[in-house]
PDB file of C-alpha atoms in Angstrom:
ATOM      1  CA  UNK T1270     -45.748  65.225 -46.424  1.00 39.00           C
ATOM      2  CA  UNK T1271     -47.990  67.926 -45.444  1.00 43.00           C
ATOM      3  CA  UNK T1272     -51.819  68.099 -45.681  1.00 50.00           C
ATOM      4  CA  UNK T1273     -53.780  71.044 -44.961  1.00 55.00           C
ATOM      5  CA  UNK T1274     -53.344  73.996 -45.983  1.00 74.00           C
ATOM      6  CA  UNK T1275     -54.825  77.474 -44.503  1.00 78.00           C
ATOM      7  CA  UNK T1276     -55.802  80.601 -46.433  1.00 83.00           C
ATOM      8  CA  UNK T1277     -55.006  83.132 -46.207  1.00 89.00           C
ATOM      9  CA  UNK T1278     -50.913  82.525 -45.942  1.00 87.00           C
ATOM     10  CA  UNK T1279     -51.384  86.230 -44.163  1.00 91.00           C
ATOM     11  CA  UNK T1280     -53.954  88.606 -42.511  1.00 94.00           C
ATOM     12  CA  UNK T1281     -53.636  91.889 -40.994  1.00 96.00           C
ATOM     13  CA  UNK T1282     -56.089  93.523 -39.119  1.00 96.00           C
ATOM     14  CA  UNK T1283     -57.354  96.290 -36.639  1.00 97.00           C
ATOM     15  CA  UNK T1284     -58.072  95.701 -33.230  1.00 96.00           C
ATOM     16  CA  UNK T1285     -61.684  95.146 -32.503  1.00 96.00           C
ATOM     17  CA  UNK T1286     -62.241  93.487 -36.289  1.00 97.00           C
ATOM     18  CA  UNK T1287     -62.799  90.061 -36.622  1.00 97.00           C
ATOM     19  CA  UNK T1288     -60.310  87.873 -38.117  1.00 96.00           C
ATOM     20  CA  UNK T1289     -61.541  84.583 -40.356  1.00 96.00           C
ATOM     21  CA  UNK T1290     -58.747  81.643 -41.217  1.00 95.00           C
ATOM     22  CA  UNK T1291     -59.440  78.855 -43.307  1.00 94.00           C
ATOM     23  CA  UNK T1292     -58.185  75.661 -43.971  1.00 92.00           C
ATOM     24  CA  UNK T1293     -58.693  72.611 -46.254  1.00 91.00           C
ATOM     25  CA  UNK T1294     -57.021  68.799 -46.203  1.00 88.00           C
ATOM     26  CA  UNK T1295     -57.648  66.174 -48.620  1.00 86.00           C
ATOM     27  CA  UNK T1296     -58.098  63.159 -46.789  1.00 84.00           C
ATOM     28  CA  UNK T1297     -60.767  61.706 -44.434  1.00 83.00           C
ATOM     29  CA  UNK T1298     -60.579  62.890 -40.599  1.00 84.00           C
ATOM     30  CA  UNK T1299     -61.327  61.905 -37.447  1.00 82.00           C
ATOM     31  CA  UNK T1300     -60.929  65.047 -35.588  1.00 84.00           C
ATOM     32  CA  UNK T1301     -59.269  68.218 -36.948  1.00 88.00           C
ATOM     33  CA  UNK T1302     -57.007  70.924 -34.463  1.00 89.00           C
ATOM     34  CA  UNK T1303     -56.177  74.702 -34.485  1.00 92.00           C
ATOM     35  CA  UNK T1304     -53.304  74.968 -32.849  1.00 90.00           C
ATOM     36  CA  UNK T1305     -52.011  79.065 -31.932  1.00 90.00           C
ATOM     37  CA  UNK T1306     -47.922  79.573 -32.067  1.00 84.00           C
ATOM     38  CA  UNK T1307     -46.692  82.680 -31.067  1.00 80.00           C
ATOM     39  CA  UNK T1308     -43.515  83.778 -33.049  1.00 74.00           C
ATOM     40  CA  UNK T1309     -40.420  81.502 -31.590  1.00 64.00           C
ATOM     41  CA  UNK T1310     -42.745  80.128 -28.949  1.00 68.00           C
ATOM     42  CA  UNK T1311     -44.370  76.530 -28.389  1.00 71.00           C
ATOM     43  CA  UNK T1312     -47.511  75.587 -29.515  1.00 79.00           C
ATOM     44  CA  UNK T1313     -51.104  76.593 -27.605  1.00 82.00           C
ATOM     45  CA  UNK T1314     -53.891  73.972 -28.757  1.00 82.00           C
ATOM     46  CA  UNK T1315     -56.895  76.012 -29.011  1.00 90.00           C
ATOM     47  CA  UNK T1316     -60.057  74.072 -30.191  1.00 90.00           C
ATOM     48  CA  UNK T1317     -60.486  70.145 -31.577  1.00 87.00           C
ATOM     49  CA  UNK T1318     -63.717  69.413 -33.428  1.00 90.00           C
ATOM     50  CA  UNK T1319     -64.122  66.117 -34.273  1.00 88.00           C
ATOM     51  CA  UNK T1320     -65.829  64.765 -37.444  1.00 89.00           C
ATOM     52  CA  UNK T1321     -69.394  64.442 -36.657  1.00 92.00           C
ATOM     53  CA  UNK T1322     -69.320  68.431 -35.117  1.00 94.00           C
ATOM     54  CA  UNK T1323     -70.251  70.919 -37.271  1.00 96.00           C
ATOM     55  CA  UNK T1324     -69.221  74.295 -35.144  1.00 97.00           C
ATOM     56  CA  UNK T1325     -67.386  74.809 -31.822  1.00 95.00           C
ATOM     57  CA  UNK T1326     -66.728  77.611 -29.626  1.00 94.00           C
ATOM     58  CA  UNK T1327     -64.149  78.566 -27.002  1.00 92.00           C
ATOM     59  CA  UNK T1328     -64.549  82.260 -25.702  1.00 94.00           C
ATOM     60  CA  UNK T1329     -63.657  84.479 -28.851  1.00 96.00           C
ATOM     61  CA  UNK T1330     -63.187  81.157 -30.921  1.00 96.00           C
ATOM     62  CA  UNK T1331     -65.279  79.537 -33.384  1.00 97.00           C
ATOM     63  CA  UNK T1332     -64.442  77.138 -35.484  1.00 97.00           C
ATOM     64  CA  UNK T1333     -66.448  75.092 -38.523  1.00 97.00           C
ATOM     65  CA  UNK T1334     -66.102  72.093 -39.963  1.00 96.00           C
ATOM     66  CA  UNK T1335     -67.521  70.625 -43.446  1.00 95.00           C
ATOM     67  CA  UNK T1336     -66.502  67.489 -43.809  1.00 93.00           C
ATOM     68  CA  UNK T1337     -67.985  67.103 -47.313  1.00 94.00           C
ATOM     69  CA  UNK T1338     -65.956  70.105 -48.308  1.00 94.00           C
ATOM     70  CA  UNK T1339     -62.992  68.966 -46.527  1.00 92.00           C
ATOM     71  CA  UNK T1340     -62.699  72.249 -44.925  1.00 94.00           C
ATOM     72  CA  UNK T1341     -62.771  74.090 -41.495  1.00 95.00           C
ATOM     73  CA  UNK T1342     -62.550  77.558 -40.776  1.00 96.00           C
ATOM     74  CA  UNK T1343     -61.132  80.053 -37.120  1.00 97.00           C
ATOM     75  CA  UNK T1344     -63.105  82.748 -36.592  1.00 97.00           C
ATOM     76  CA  UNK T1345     -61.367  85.155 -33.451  1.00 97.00           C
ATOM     77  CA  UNK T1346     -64.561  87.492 -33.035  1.00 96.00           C
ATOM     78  CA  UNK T1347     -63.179  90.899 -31.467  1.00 96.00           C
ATOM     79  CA  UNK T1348     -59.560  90.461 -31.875  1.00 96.00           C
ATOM     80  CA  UNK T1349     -56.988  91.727 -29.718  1.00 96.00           C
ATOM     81  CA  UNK T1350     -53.139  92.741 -30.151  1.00 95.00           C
ATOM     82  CA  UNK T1351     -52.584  89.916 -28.094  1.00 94.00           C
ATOM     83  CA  UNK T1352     -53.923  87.465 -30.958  1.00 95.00           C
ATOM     84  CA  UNK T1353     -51.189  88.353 -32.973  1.00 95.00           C
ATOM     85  CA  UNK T1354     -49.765  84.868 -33.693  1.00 93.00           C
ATOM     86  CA  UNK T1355     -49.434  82.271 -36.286  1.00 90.00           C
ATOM     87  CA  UNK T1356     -52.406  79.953 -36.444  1.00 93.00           C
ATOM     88  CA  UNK T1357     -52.594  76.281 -37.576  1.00 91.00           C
ATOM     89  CA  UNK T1358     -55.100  73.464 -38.533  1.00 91.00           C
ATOM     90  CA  UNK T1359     -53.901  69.843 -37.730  1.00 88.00           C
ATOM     91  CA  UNK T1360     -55.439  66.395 -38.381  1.00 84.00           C
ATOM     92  CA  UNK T1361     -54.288  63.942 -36.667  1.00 72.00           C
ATOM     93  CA  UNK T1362     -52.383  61.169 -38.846  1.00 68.00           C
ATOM     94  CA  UNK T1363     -53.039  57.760 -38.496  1.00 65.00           C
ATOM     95  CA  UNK T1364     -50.001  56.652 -36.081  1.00 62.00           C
ATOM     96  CA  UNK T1365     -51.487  59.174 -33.760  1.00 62.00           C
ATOM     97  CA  UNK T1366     -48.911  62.103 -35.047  1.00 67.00           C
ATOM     98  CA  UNK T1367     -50.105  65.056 -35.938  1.00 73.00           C
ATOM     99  CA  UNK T1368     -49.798  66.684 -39.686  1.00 78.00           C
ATOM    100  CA  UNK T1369     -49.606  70.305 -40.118  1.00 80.00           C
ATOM    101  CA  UNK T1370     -50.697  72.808 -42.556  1.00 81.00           C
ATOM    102  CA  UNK T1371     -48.531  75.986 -43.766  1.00 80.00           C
ATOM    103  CA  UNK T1372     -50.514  78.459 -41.392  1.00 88.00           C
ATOM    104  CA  UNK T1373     -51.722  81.843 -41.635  1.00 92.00           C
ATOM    105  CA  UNK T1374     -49.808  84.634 -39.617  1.00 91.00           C
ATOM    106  CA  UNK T1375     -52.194  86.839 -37.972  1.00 95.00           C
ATOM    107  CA  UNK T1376     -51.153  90.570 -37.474  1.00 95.00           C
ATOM    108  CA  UNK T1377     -53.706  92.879 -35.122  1.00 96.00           C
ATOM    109  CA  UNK T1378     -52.795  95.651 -35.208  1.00 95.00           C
ATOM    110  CA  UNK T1379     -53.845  98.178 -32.101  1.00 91.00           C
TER     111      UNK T1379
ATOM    112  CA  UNK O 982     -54.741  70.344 -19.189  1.00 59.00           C
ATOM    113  CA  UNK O 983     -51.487  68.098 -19.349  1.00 72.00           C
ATOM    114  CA  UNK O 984     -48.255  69.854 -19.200  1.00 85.00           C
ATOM    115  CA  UNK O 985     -44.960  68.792 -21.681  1.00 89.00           C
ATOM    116  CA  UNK O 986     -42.018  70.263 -21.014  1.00 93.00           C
ATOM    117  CA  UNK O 987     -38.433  70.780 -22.619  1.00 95.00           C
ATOM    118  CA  UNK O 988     -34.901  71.527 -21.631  1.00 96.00           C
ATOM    119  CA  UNK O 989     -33.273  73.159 -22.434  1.00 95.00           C
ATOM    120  CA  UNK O 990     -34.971  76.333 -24.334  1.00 91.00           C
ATOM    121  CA  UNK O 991     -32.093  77.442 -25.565  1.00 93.00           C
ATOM    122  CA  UNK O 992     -28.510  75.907 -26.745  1.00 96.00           C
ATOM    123  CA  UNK O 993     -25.864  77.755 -28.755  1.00 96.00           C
ATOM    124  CA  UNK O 994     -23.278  75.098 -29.520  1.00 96.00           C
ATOM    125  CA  UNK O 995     -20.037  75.173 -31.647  1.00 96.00           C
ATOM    126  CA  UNK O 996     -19.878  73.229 -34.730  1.00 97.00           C
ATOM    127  CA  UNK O 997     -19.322  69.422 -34.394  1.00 97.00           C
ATOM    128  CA  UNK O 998     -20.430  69.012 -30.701  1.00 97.00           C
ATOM    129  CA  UNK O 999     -23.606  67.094 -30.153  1.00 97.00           C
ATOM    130  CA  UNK O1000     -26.687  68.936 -28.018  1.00 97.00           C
ATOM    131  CA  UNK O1001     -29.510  66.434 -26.162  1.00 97.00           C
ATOM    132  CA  UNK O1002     -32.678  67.836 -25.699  1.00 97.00           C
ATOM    133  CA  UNK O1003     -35.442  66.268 -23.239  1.00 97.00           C
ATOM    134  CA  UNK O1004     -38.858  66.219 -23.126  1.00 96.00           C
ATOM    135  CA  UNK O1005     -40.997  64.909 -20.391  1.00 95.00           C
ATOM    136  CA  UNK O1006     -44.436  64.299 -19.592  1.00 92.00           C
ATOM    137  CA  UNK O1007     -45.059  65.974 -16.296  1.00 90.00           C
ATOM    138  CA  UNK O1008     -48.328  64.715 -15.287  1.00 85.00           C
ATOM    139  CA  UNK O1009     -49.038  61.792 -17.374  1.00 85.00           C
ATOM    140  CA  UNK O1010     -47.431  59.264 -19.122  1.00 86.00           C
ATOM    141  CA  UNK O1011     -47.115  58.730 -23.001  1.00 85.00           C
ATOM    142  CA  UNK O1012     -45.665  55.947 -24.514  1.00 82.00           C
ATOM    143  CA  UNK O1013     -45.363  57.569 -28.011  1.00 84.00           C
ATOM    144  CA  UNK O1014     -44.097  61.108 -28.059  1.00 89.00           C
ATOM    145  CA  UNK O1015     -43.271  63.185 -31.020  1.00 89.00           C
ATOM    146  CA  UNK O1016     -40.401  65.259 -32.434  1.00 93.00           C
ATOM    147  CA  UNK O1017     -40.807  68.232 -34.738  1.00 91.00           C
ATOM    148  CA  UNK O1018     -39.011  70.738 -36.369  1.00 92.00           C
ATOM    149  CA  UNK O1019     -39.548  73.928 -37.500  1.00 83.00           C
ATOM    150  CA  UNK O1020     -37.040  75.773 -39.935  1.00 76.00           C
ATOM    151  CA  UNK O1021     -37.874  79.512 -39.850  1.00 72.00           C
ATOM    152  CA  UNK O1022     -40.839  80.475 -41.242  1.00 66.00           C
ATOM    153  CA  UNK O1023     -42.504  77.528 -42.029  1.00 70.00           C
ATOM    154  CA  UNK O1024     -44.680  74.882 -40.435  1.00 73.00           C
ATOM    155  CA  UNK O1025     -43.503  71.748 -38.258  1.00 79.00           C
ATOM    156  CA  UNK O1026     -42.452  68.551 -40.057  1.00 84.00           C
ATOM    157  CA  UNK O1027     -42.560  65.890 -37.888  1.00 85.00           C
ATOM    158  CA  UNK O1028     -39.015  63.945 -37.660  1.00 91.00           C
ATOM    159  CA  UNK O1029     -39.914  60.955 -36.151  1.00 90.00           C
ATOM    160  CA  UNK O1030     -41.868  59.028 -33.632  1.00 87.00           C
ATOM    161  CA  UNK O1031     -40.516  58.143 -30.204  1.00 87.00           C
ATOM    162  CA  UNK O1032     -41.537  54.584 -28.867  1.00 83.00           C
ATOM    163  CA  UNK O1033     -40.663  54.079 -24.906  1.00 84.00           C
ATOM    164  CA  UNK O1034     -39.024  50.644 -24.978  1.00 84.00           C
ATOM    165  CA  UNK O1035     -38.126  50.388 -28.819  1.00 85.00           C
ATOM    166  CA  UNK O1036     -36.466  51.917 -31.744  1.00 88.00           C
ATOM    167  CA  UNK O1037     -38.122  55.434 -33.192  1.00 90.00           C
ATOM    168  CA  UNK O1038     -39.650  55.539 -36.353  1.00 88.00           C
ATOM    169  CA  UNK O1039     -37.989  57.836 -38.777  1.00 92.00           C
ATOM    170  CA  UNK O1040     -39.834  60.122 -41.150  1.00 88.00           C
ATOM    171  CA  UNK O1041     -38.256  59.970 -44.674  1.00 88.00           C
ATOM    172  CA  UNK O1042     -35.239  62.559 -45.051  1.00 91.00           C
ATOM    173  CA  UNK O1043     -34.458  62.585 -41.176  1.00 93.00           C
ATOM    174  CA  UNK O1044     -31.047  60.584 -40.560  1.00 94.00           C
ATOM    175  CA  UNK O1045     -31.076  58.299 -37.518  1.00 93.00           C
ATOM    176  CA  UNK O1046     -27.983  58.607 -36.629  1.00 94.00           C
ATOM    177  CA  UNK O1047     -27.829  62.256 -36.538  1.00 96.00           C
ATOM    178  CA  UNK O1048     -31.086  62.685 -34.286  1.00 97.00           C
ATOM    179  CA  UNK O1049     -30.716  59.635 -32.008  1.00 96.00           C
ATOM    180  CA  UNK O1050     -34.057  59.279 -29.889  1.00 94.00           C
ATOM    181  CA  UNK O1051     -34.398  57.560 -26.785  1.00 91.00           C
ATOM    182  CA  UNK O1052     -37.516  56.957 -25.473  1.00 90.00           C
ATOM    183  CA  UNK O1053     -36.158  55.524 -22.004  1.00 84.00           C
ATOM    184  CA  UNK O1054     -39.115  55.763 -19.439  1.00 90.00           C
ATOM    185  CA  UNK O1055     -43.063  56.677 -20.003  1.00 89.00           C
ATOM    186  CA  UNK O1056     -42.611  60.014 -18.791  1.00 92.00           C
ATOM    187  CA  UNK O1057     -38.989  61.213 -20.766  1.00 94.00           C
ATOM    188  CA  UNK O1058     -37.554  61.135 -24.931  1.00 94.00           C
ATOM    189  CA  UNK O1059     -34.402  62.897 -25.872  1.00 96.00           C
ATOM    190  CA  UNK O1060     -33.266  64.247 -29.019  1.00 97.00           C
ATOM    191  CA  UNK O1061     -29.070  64.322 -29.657  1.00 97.00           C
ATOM    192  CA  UNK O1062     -28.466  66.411 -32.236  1.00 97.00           C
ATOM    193  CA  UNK O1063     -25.267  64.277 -32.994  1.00 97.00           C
ATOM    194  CA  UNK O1064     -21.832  66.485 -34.441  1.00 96.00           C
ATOM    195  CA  UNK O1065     -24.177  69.590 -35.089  1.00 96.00           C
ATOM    196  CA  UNK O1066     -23.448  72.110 -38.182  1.00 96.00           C
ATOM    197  CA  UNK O1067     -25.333  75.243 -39.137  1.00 95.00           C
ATOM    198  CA  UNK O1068     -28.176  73.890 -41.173  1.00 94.00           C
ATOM    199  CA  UNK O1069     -29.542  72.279 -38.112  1.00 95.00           C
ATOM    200  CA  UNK O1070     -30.005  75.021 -36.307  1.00 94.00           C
ATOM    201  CA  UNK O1071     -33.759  75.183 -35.770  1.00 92.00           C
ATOM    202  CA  UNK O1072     -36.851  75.436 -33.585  1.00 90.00           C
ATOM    203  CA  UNK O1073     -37.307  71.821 -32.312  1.00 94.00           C
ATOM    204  CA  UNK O1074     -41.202  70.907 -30.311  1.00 92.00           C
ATOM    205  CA  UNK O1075     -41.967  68.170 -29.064  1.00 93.00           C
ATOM    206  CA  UNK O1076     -45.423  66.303 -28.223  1.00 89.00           C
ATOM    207  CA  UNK O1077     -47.022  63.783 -26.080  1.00 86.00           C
ATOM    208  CA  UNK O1078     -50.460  62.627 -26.050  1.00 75.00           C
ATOM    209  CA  UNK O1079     -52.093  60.594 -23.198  1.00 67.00           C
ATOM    210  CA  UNK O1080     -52.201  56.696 -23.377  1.00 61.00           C
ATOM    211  CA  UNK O1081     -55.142  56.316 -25.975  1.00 53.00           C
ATOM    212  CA  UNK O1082     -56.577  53.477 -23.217  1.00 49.00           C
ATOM    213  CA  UNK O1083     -57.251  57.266 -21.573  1.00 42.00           C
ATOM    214  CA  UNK O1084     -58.152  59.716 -24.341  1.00 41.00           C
ATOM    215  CA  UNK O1085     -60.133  57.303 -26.674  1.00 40.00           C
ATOM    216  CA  UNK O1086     -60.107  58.769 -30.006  1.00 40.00           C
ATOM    217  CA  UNK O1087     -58.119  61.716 -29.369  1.00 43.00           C
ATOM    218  CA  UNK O1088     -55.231  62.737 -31.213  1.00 50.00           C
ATOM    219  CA  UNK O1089     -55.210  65.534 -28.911  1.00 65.00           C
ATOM    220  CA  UNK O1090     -51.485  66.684 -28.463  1.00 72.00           C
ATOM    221  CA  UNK O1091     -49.603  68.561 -25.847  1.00 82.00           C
ATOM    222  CA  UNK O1092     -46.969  70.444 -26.951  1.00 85.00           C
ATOM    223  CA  UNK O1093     -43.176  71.818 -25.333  1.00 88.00           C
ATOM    224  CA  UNK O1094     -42.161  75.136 -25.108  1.00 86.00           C
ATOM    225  CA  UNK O1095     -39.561  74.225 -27.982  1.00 89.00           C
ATOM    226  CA  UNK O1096     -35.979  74.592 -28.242  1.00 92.00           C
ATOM    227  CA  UNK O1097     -34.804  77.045 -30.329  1.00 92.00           C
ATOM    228  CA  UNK O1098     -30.880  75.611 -31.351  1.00 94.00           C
ATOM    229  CA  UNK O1099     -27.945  77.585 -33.190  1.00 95.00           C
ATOM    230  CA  UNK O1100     -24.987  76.320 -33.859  1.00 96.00           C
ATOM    231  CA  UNK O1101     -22.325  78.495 -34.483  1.00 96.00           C
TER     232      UNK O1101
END
């Protein structure tokens, strides 16, 4: 079964704004993933953060992680048409797979 | 960073016929590689686990002997989609992570481009 789910489901924006995704899983974590899929594409893996990091960056990417909260959250700080993607947060499970949330389909719109 | 790929991207196949899809490992090797599958839509459920030199490990609901994995070297798994019918047509991914003696820790995953099948 699935753990992890991101809010929101769905998030359109304007070019330029900032776009904030959010995710929660219910179980303990070694590391946690956001991985990008554009539509009918493979997957990108875009940031890991593992469980004693609190915040992460990669260019336009930030990412948090609460670990007492059981929750993480994507910024993308000046988005770009070309973000336009869906966007998931994966733990890893413990046979080394990797367990998926629902993901939240960003729309930026130019 | 390491690169997975898949073959084919594509496949439009009748009804009934059977469609093997590869992934390799291109610059590494992994001797546990991943199959997922992603209905339209939705996220990726994993279908099962790919062992080089054994038998896959099934998630519950996937059939064995309609996906048959082989996991026959450290760099290549196939997926046979075996007598395929409509409802499997779907975005299949799969994944490979480095040896853990490499990547410690890590869960950290590198993905195919997919295969997007239809069957007609």
């Amino acid at each position: 079964s699935q753990q992890g789910e991101e809010d929101p489901q769905a998030l359109s924006i304007q070019e330029g704004e900032n776009a904030t995704m959010n995710c929660s899983y219910k179980t303990s974590i070694n590391n946690l993933q956001w991985y990008r899929q554009n539509s009918g594409r493979g997957l990108v893996h875009l940031i890991l953060i593992r469980s004693n990091e609190r915040e992460k960056h990669s260019g336009r990417l930030r990412v948090t992680l609460d670990t007492s909260k059981k929750s993480s959250s994507l910024l993308i700080t000046a988005s770009r048409a070309a973000d336009t993607a869906s966007y998931f947060c994966v733990r890893g499970g413990s046979q080394g797979n990797l367990i998926f949330g629902k993901g939240t389909k960003l729309s930026v719109k130019p | 960073g390491a690169v997975v790929s898949q073959h084919p991207s594509r496949v439009i196949c009748k009804s009934g016929t059977s469609v093997k899809i590869e992934c390799r490992s291109l610059d590494f090797q992994a001797t546990t590689m991943f199959w997922y599958r992603q209905f339209p839509k939705k996220s990726l459920m994993l279908m099962a686990t790919s062992n080089e030199g054994s038998k896959a490990t099934y998630e519950q609901g996937v059939e064995k002997d309609k996906f048959l994995i082989n996991h026959a070297s450290l760099t290549l798994s196939t997926l046979t989609v075996t007598s395929a019918h409509p409802e499997d047509s779907s975005f299949y991914i799969c994944s490979a992570g480095e040896d853990r003696g490499r990547s410690g820790s890590y869960n950290e995953q590198f993905f195919g481009p997919g295969t997007r099948l239809t069957v007609l």
